[in-house]
Coordinates of C-alpha atoms in Angstrom, one line a residue:
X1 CA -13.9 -106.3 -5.2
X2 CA -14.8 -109.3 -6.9
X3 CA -16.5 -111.5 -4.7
X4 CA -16.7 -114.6 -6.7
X5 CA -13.0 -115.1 -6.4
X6 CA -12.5 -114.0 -2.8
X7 CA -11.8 -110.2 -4.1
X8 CA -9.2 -108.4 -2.8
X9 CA -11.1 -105.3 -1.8
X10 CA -9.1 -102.4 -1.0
X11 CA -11.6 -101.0 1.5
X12 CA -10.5 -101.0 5.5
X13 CA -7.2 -103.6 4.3
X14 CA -4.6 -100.6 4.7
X15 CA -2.1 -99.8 7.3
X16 CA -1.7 -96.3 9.3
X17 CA 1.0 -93.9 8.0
X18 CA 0.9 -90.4 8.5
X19 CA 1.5 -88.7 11.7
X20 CA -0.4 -85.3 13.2
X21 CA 1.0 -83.3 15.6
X22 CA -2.1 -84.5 17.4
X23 CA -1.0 -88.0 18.4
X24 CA -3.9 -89.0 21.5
X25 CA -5.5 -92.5 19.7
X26 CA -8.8 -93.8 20.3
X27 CA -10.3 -96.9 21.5
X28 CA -11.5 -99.0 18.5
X29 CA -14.9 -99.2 18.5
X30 CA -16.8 -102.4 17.8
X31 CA -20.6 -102.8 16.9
X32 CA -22.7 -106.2 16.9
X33 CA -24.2 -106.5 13.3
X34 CA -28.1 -106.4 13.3
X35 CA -29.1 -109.3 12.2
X36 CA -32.4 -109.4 12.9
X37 CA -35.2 -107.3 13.1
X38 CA -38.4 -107.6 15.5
X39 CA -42.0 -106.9 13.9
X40 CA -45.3 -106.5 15.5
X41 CA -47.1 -110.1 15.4
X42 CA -50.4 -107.9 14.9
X43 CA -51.8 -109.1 11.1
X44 CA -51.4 -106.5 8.7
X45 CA -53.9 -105.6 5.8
X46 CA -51.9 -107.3 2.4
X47 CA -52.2 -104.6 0.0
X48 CA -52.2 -106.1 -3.8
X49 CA -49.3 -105.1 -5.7
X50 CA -49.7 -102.6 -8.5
X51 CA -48.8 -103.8 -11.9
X52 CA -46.2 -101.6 -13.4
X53 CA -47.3 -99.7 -16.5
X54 CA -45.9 -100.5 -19.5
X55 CA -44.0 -97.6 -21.8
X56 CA -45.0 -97.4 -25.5
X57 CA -42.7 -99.2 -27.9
X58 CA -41.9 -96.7 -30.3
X59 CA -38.9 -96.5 -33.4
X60 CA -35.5 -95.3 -32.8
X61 CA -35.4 -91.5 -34.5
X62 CA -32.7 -90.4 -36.1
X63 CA -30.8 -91.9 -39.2
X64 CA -26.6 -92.3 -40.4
X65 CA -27.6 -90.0 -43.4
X66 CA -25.8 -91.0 -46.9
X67 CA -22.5 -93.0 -46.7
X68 CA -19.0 -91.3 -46.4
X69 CA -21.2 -87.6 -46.0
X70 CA -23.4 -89.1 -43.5
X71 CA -20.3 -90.0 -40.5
X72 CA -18.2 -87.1 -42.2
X73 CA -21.0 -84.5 -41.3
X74 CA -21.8 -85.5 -38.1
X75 CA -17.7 -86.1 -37.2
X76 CA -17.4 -82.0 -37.9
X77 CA -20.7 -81.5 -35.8
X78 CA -19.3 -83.5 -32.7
X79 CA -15.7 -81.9 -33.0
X80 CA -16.4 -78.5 -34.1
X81 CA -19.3 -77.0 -35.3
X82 CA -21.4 -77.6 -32.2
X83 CA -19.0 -79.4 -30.1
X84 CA -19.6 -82.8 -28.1
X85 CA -22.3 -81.9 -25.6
X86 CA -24.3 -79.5 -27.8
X87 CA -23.8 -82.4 -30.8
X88 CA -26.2 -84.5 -28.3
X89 CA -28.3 -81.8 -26.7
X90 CA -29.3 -80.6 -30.2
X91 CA -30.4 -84.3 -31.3
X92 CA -32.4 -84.7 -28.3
X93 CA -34.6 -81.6 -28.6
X94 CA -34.6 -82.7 -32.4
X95 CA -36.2 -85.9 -32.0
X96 CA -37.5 -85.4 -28.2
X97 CA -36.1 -88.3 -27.2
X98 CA -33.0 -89.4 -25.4
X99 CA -32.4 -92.3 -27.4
X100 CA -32.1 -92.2 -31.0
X101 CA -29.4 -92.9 -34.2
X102 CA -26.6 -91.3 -35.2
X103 CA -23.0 -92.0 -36.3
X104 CA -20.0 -91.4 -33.6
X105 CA -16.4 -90.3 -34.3
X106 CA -14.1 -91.2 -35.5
X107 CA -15.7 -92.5 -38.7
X108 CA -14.2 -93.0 -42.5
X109 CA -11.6 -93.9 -42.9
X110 CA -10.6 -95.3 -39.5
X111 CA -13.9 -96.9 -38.1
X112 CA -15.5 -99.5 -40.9
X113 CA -19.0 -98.9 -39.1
X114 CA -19.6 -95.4 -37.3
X115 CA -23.5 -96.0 -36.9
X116 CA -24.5 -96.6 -33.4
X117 CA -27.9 -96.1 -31.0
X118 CA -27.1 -93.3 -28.6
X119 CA -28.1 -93.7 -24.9
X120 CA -28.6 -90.6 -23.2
X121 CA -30.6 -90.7 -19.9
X122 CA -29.6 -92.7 -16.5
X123 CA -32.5 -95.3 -17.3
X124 CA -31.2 -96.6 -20.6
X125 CA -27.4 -96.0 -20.1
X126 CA -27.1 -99.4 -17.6
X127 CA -27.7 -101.6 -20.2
X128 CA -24.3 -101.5 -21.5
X129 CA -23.0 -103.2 -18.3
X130 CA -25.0 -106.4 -18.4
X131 CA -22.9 -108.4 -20.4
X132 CA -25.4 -110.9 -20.9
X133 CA -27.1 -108.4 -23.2
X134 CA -24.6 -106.7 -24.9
X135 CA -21.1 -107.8 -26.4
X136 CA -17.8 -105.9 -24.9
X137 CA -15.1 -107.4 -27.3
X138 CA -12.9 -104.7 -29.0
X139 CA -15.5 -101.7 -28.0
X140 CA -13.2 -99.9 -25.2
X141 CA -12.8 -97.3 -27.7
X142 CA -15.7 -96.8 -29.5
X143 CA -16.1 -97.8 -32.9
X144 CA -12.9 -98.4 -34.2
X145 CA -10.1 -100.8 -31.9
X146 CA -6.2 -98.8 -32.2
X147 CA -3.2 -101.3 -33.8
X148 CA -2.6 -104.4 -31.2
X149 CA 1.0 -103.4 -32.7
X150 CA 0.8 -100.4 -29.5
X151 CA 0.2 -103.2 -27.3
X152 CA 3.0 -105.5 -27.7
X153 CA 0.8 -107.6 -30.4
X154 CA -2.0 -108.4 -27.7
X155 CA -5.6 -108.1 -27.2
X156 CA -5.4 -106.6 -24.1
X157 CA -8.2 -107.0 -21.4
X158 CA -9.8 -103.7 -22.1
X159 CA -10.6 -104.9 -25.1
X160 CA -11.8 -108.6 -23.8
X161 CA -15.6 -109.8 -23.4
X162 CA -15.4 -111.8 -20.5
X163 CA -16.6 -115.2 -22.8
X164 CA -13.4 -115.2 -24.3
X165 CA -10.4 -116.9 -23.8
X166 CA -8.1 -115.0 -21.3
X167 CA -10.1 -112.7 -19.6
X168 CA -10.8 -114.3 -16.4
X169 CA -7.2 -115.2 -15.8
X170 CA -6.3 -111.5 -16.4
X171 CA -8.6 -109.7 -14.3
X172 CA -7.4 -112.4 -11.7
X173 CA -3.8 -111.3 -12.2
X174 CA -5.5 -107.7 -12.1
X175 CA -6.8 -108.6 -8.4
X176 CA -4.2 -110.4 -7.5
X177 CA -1.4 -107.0 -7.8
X178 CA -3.8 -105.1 -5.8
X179 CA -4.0 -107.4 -3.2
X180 CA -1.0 -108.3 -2.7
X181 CA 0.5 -104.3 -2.7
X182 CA -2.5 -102.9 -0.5
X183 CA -0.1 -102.3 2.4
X184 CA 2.2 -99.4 0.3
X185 CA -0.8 -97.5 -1.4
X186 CA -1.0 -95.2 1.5
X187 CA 2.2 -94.5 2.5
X188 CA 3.5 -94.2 -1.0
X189 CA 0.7 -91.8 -2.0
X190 CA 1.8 -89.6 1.0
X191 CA 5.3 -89.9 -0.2
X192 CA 4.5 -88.9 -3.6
X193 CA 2.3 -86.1 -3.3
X194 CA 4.1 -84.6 -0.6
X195 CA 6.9 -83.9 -3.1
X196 CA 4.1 -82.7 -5.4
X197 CA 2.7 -80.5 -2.9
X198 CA 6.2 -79.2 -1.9
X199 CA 6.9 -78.5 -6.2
X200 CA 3.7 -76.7 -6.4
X201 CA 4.6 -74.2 -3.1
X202 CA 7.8 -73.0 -4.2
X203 CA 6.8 -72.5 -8.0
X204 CA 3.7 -70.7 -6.7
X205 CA 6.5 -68.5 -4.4
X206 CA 8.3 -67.5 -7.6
X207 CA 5.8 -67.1 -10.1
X208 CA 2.6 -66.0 -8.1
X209 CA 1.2 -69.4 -10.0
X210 CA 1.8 -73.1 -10.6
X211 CA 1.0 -75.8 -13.0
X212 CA -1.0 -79.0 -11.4
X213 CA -0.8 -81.3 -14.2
X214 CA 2.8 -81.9 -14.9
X215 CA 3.8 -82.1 -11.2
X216 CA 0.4 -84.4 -11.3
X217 CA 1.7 -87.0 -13.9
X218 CA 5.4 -87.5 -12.4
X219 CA 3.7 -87.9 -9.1
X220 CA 1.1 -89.8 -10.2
X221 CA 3.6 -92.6 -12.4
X222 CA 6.0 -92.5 -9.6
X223 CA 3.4 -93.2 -7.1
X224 CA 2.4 -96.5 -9.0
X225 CA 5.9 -97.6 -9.4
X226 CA 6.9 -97.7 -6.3
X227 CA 3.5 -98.4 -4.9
X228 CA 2.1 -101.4 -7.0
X229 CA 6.1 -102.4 -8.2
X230 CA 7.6 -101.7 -5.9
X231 CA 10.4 -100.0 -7.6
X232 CA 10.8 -95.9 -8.1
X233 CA 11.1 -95.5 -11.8
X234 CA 13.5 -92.4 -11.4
X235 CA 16.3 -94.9 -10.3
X236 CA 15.6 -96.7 -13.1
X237 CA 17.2 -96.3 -17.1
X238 CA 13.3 -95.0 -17.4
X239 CA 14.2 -91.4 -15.4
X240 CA 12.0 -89.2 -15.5
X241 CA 10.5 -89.8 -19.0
X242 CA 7.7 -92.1 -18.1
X243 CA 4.6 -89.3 -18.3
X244 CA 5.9 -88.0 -21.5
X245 CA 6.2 -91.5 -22.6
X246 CA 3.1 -92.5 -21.9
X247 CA 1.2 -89.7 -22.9
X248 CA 2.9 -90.2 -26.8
X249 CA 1.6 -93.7 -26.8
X250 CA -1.8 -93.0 -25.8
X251 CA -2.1 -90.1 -28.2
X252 CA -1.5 -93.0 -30.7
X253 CA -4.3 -94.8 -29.3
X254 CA -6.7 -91.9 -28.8
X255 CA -6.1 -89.3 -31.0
X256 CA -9.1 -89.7 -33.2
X257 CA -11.1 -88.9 -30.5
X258 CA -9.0 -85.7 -29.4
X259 CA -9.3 -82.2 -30.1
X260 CA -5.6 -81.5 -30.0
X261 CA -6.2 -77.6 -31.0
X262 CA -4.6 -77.9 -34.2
X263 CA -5.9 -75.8 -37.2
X264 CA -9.0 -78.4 -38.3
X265 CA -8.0 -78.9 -41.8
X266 CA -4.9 -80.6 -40.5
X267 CA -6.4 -82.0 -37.0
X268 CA -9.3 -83.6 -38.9
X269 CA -8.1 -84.5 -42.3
X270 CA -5.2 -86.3 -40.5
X271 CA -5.7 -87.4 -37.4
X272 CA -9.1 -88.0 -37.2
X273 CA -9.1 -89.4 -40.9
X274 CA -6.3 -92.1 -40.9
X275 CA -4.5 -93.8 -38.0
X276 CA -1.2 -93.0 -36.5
X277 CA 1.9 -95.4 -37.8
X278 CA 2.8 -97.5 -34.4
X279 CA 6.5 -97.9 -35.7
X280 CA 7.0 -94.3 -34.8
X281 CA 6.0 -95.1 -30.9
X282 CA 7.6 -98.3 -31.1
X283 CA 10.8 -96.9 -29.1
X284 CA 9.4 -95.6 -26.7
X285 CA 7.1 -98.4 -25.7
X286 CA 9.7 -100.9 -25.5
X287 CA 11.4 -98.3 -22.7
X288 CA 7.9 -99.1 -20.7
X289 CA 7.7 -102.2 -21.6
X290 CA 11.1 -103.3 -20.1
X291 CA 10.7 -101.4 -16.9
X292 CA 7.7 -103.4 -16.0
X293 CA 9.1 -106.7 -17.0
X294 CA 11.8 -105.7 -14.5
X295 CA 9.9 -104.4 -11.7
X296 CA 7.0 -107.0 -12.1
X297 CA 8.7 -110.7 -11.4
X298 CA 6.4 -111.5 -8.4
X299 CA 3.1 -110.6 -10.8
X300 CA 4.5 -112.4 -13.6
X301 CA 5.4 -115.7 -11.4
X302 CA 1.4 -115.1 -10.7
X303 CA 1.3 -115.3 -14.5
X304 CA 2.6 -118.5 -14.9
X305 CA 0.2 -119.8 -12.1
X306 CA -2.7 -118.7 -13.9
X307 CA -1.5 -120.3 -17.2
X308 CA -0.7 -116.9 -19.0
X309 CA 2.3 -116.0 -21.0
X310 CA 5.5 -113.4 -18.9
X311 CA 4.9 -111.5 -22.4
X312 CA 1.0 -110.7 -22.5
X313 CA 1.1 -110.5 -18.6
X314 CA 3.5 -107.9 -18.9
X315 CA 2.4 -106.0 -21.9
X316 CA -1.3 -105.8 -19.6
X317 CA 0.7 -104.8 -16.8
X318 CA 2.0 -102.0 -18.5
X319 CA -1.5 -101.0 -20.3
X320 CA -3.4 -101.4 -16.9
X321 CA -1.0 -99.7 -15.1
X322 CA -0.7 -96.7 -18.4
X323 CA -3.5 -96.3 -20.0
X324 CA -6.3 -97.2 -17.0
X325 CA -4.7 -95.6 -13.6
X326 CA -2.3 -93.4 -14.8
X327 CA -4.3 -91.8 -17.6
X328 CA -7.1 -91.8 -14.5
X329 CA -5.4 -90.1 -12.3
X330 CA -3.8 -87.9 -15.4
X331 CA -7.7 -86.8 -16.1
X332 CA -9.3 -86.8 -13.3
X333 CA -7.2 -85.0 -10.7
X334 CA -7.5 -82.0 -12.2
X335 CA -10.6 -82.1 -12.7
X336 CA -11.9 -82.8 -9.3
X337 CA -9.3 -80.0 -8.2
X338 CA -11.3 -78.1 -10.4
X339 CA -14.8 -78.6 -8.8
X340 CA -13.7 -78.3 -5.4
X341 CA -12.2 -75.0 -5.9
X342 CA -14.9 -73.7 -7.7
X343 CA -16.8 -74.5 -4.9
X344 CA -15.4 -72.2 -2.6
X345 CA -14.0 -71.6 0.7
X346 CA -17.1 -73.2 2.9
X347 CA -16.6 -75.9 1.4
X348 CA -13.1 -76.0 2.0
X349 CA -13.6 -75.0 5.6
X350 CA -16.0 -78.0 6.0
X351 CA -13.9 -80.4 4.5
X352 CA -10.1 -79.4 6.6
X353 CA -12.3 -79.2 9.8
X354 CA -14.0 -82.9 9.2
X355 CA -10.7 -84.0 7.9
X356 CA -8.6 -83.0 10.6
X357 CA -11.2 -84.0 13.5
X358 CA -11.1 -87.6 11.9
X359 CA -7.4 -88.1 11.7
X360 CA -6.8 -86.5 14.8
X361 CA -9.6 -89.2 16.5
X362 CA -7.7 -91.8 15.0
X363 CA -4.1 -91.0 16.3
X364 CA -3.0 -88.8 13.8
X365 CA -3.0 -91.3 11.2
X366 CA -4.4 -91.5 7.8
X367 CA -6.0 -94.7 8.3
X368 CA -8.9 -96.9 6.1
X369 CA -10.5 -96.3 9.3
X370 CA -10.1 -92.6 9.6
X371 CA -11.4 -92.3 6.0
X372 CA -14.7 -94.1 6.6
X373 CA -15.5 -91.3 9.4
X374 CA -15.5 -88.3 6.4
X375 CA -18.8 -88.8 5.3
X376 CA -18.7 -85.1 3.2
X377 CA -15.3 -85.4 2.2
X378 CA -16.5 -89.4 0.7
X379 CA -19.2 -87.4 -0.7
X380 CA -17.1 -84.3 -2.3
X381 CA -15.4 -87.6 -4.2
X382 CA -18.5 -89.1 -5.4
X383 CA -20.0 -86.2 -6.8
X384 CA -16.6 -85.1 -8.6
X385 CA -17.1 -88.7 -10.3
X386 CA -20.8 -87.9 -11.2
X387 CA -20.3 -84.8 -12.8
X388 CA -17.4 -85.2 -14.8
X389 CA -16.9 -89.3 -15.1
X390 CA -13.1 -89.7 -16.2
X391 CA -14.3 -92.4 -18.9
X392 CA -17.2 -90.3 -20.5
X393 CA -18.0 -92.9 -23.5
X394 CA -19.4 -96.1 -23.0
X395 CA -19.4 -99.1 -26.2
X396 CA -21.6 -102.4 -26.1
X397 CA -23.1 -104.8 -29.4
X398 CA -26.4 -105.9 -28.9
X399 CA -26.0 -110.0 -28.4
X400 CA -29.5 -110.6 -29.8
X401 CA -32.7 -108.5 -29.9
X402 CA -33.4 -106.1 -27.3
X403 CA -35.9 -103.9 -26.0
X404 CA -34.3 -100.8 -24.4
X405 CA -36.2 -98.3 -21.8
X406 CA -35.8 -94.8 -21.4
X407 CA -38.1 -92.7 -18.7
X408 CA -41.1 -92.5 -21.1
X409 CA -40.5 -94.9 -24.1
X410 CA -39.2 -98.5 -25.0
X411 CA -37.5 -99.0 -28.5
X412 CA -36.3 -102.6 -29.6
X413 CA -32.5 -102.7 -30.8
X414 CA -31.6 -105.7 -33.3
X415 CA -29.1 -107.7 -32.7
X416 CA -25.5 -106.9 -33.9
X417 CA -26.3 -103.1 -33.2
X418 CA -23.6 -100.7 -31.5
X419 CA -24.8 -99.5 -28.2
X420 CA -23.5 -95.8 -27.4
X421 CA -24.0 -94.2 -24.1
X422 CA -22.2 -90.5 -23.3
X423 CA -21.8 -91.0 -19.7
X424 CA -22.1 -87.4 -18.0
X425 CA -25.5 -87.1 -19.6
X426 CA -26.7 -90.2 -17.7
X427 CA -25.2 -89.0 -14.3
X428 CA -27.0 -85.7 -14.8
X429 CA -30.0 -86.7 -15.5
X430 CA -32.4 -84.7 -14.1
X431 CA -35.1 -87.3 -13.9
X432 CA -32.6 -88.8 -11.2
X433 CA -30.9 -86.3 -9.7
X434 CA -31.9 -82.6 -8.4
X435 CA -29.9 -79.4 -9.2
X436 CA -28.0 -82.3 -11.8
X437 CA -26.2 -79.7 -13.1
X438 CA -24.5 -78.5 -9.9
X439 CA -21.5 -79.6 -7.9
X440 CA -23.2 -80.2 -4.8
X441 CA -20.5 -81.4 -2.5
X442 CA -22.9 -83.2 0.4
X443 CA -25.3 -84.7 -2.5
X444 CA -24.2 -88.6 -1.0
X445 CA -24.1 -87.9 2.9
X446 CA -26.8 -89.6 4.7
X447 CA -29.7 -90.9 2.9
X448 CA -28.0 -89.5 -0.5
X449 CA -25.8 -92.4 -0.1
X450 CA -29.1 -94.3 -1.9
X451 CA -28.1 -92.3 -5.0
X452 CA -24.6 -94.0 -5.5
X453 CA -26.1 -96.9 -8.0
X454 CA -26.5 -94.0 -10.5
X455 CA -22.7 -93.2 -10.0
X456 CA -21.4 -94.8 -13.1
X457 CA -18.0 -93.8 -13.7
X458 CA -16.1 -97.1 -13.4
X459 CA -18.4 -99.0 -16.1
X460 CA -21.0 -100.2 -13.3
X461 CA -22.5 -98.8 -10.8
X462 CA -20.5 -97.4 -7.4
X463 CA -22.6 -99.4 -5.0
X464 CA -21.5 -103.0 -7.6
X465 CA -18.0 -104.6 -7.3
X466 CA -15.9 -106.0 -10.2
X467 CA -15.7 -109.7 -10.7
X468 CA -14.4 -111.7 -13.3
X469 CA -17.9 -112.3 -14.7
X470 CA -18.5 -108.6 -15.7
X471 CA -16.6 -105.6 -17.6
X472 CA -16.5 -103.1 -14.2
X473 CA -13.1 -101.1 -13.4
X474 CA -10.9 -104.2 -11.8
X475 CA -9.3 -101.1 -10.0
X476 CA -12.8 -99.2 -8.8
X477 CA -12.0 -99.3 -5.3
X478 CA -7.8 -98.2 -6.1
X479 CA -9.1 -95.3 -8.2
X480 CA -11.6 -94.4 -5.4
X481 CA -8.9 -94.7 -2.8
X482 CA -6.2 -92.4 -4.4
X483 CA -8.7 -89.9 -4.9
X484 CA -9.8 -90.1 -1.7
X485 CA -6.2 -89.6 -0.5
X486 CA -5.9 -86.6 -2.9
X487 CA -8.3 -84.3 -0.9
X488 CA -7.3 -85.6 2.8
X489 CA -3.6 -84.9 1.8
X490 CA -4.5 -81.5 0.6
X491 CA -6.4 -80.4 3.2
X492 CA -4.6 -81.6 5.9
X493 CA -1.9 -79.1 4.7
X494 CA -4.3 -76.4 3.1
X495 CA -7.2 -74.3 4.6
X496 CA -8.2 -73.3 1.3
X497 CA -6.8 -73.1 -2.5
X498 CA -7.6 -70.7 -5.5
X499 CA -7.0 -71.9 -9.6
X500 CA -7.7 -71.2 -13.0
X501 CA -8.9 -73.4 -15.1
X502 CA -8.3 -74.1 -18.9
X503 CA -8.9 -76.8 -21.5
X504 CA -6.6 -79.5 -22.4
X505 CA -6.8 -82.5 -24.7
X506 CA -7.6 -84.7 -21.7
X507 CA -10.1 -83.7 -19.2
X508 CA -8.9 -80.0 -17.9
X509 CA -5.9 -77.7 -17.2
X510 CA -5.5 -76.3 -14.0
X511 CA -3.5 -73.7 -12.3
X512 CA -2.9 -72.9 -9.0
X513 CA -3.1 -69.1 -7.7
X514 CA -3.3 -69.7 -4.1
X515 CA -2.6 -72.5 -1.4
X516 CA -3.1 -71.1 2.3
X517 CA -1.5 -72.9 4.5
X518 CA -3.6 -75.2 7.2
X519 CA -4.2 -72.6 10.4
X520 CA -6.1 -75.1 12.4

């Protein structure tokens, strides 16, 4: 991870745990790093480097429209009369250009200033991750920041620009938990999903289908309990009510931007229109709140180390843990379930055979290792995270004047303005990627791997790490892992899988009609 402070990267640091009937082991094999490279001593003809050509500046299109109507209008456009992606495909063909002005949700009378510049295209998008260009304080939800009274009273470090006061020490406490439970990731996934797994079998045996996402979210929040806590949050005065919990909070939080399938007059003129009261979550969060504080004393002795408060270590704990990997793995789960069973049985067949072959080669273990040698299952991951990035909204305020690239113009941005980039539109460009539309499950085997720095999802690019110095997922490499995990576990138990698919608040809905069980 972040490799200005020795970072605790996740990748090859994890122990073997799961057994295969298959138990012959390998030899380890080593290989000497190249570290140099011989070249002909024959002089070569210098060629004179071609100056680049330089875009025409041109003005921003688009406007807010009139005040109040203006943000109201385009709120109704971007909910329901066109929905999200149509709300930006129609603006582009408008003004023929993929960057341009408009207002974002959720507007009056929740977010004081809806007008931002929308960044639409994989050139222009990157731009809100250099943090010495833009600002990152209070943006992690658009254009409006939910009550600090949901977090305990705290600015947490979502919300932090890395100049200010607190962030470093919390994205070092950040590293420091992942480091130090590395060891039980793997054998706690196993743990957890095998239960899942097991649920989903026998409700599939009695009612010909079964629901992925609530069996997802208990074992997704006991899986971080007892891997990252150690502690199992069902033996706890917490049960079994974490998800639920958790989910109530963050629709206090998010729930201007959610389409909650309410009839609109009520969905819009209330909670899109005025902001939750926190006192009626209040409950609820001090039940997470003090199972954290409980199962975290060796991170919060961390905290005092680093200078920072038990309290706001705790209550970033609890978001961190909540909000970023839970409501992660909540969202994104299903939906790469979703794109590898669209896919189809090839694929599936490709993925158990390479799968199988690898873990078998490496003593029937589900190894770091093991993991590296599955370059189209690494692949199937990557491309899941292209095409439907969890986090699909990205926020950053110009720090001073700008100019701003797109494939075929420049634009110059003053400073003070809201950046806006809609992710899935810059990891589909088509300017970058071929068939961008498509889920194309071996896109980053081989020389595809070059395409990773357009893989966005975790704000920065997949082949960049997290440091303390930048806004990038402290977690990338967890988040990667799990999901990782996810397809080996399934199809070291499944040949192939069938599911319907619906909508839901929060990324998609899926439903299980079929799990056949591994044959080979």
């Amino acid at each position: 991870m972040a490799a200005s402070i020795s970072s605790p990267s996740l990748q090859l640091q994890f122990p073997l745990t799961r057994k295969s009937p298959n138990r012959n082991s390998s030899p380890p094999l080593f290989f000497r790093p190249i570290t140099r490279a011989s070249v002909s001593e024959r002089p070569s003809l210098s060629v004179p480097p071609v100056a680049p050509v330089e875009l025409p500046l041109h003005k921003i299109p688009g406007d807010y429209g009139l005040p109040l109507i203006g943000p109201i209008k385009d709120r109704l456009d971007y909910f329901y009369n066109q929905g999200r992606d149509e709300f930006f495909k129609s603006r582009i063909q408008k003004y023929q250009s993929t960057v341009f002005r408009t207002n974002m949700p959720p507007g009056p009378f929740i977010a004081p200033n809806p007008q931002v510049v929308a960044l639409l295209d994989g050139k222009s998008f990157p731009v809100l991750f250099d943090v010495t260009k833009v600002e990152k304080k209070d943006v992690f939800t658009g254009t409006f920041m939910p009550s600090t009274e949901l977090t305990g009273g705290y600015r947490v470090l979502s919300y932090l620009d890395p100049s200010e006061p607190g962030h470093e020490q919390l994205k070092r406490l950040m590293f420091f938990l992942l480091k130090s439970r590395r060891d039980k990731v793997i054998p706690e996934f196993q743990s957890s999903y095998a239960r899942l797994f097991d649920t989903l079998e026998k409700e599939l045996a009695t009612k010909g289908k079964a629901s992925f996402g609530d069996a997802n979210d208990q074992a997704a929040f006991n899986f971080l309990g007892r891997s990252l806590y150690g502690t199992n949050p069902a033996n706890t005065k917490l049960g079994l009510d974490g998800p639920k919990i958790v989910q109530k909070w963050v629709l206090f939080q998010l729930s201007p931007l959610l389409i909650l399938g309410l009839p609109k007059p009520i969905e819009d003129g209330i909670f899109h229109t005025f902001r939750l009261p926190p006192a009626l979550v209040k409950s609820d969060y001090q039940r997470l709140y003090e199972f954290f504080y409980d199962s975290s004393g060796f991170v919060l002795d961390e905290a005092d180390r680093l200078g920072l408060s038990r309290e706001e270590a705790c209550h970033n704990l609890l978001f961190a843990t909540c909000f970023n990997s839970f409501g992660g793995m909540k969202i994104f789960f299903p939906n790469m379930l979703k794109w590898i069973g669209r896919a189809g049985v090839k694929l599936h067949t490709e993925l158990a055979r390479e799968i199988r072959t690898a873990v078998r080669s490496n003593g029937g273990e589900v190894t770091m290792r093991a993991m590296e040698q599955m370059a189209l299952m690494k692949s199937v991951v990557y491309e899941a995270f292209r095409i439907e990035p969890p986090v699909p909204s990205q926020y950053g305020k110009a720090k001073r004047d700008l100019v701003i690239e797109s494939h075929e113009k420049r634009f110059k941005v003053k400073e003070g303005e809201m950046l806006f980039g809609y992710q899935p539109f810059a990891t589909k460009d088509p300017k970058i990627f071929e068939r961008a539309e498509e889920f194309v499950g071996d896109r980053f085997v081989g020389e595809g791997e070059k395409l990773l720095k357009h893989v966005l999802w975790s704000n920065g690019p997949e082949n960049e790490n997290p440091t303390v110095d930048n806004k990038q997922c402290v977690g990338k490499d967890f988040v990667m892992l799990v999901s990782r995990l996810l397809v080996v576990e399934l199809f070291l138990r499944y040949d192939s899988f069938e599911i319907q698919v619906g909508a839901s608040p929060l990324g998609s809905s899926v439903t299980l009609t079929s799990l056949k069980t591994a044959s080979f």
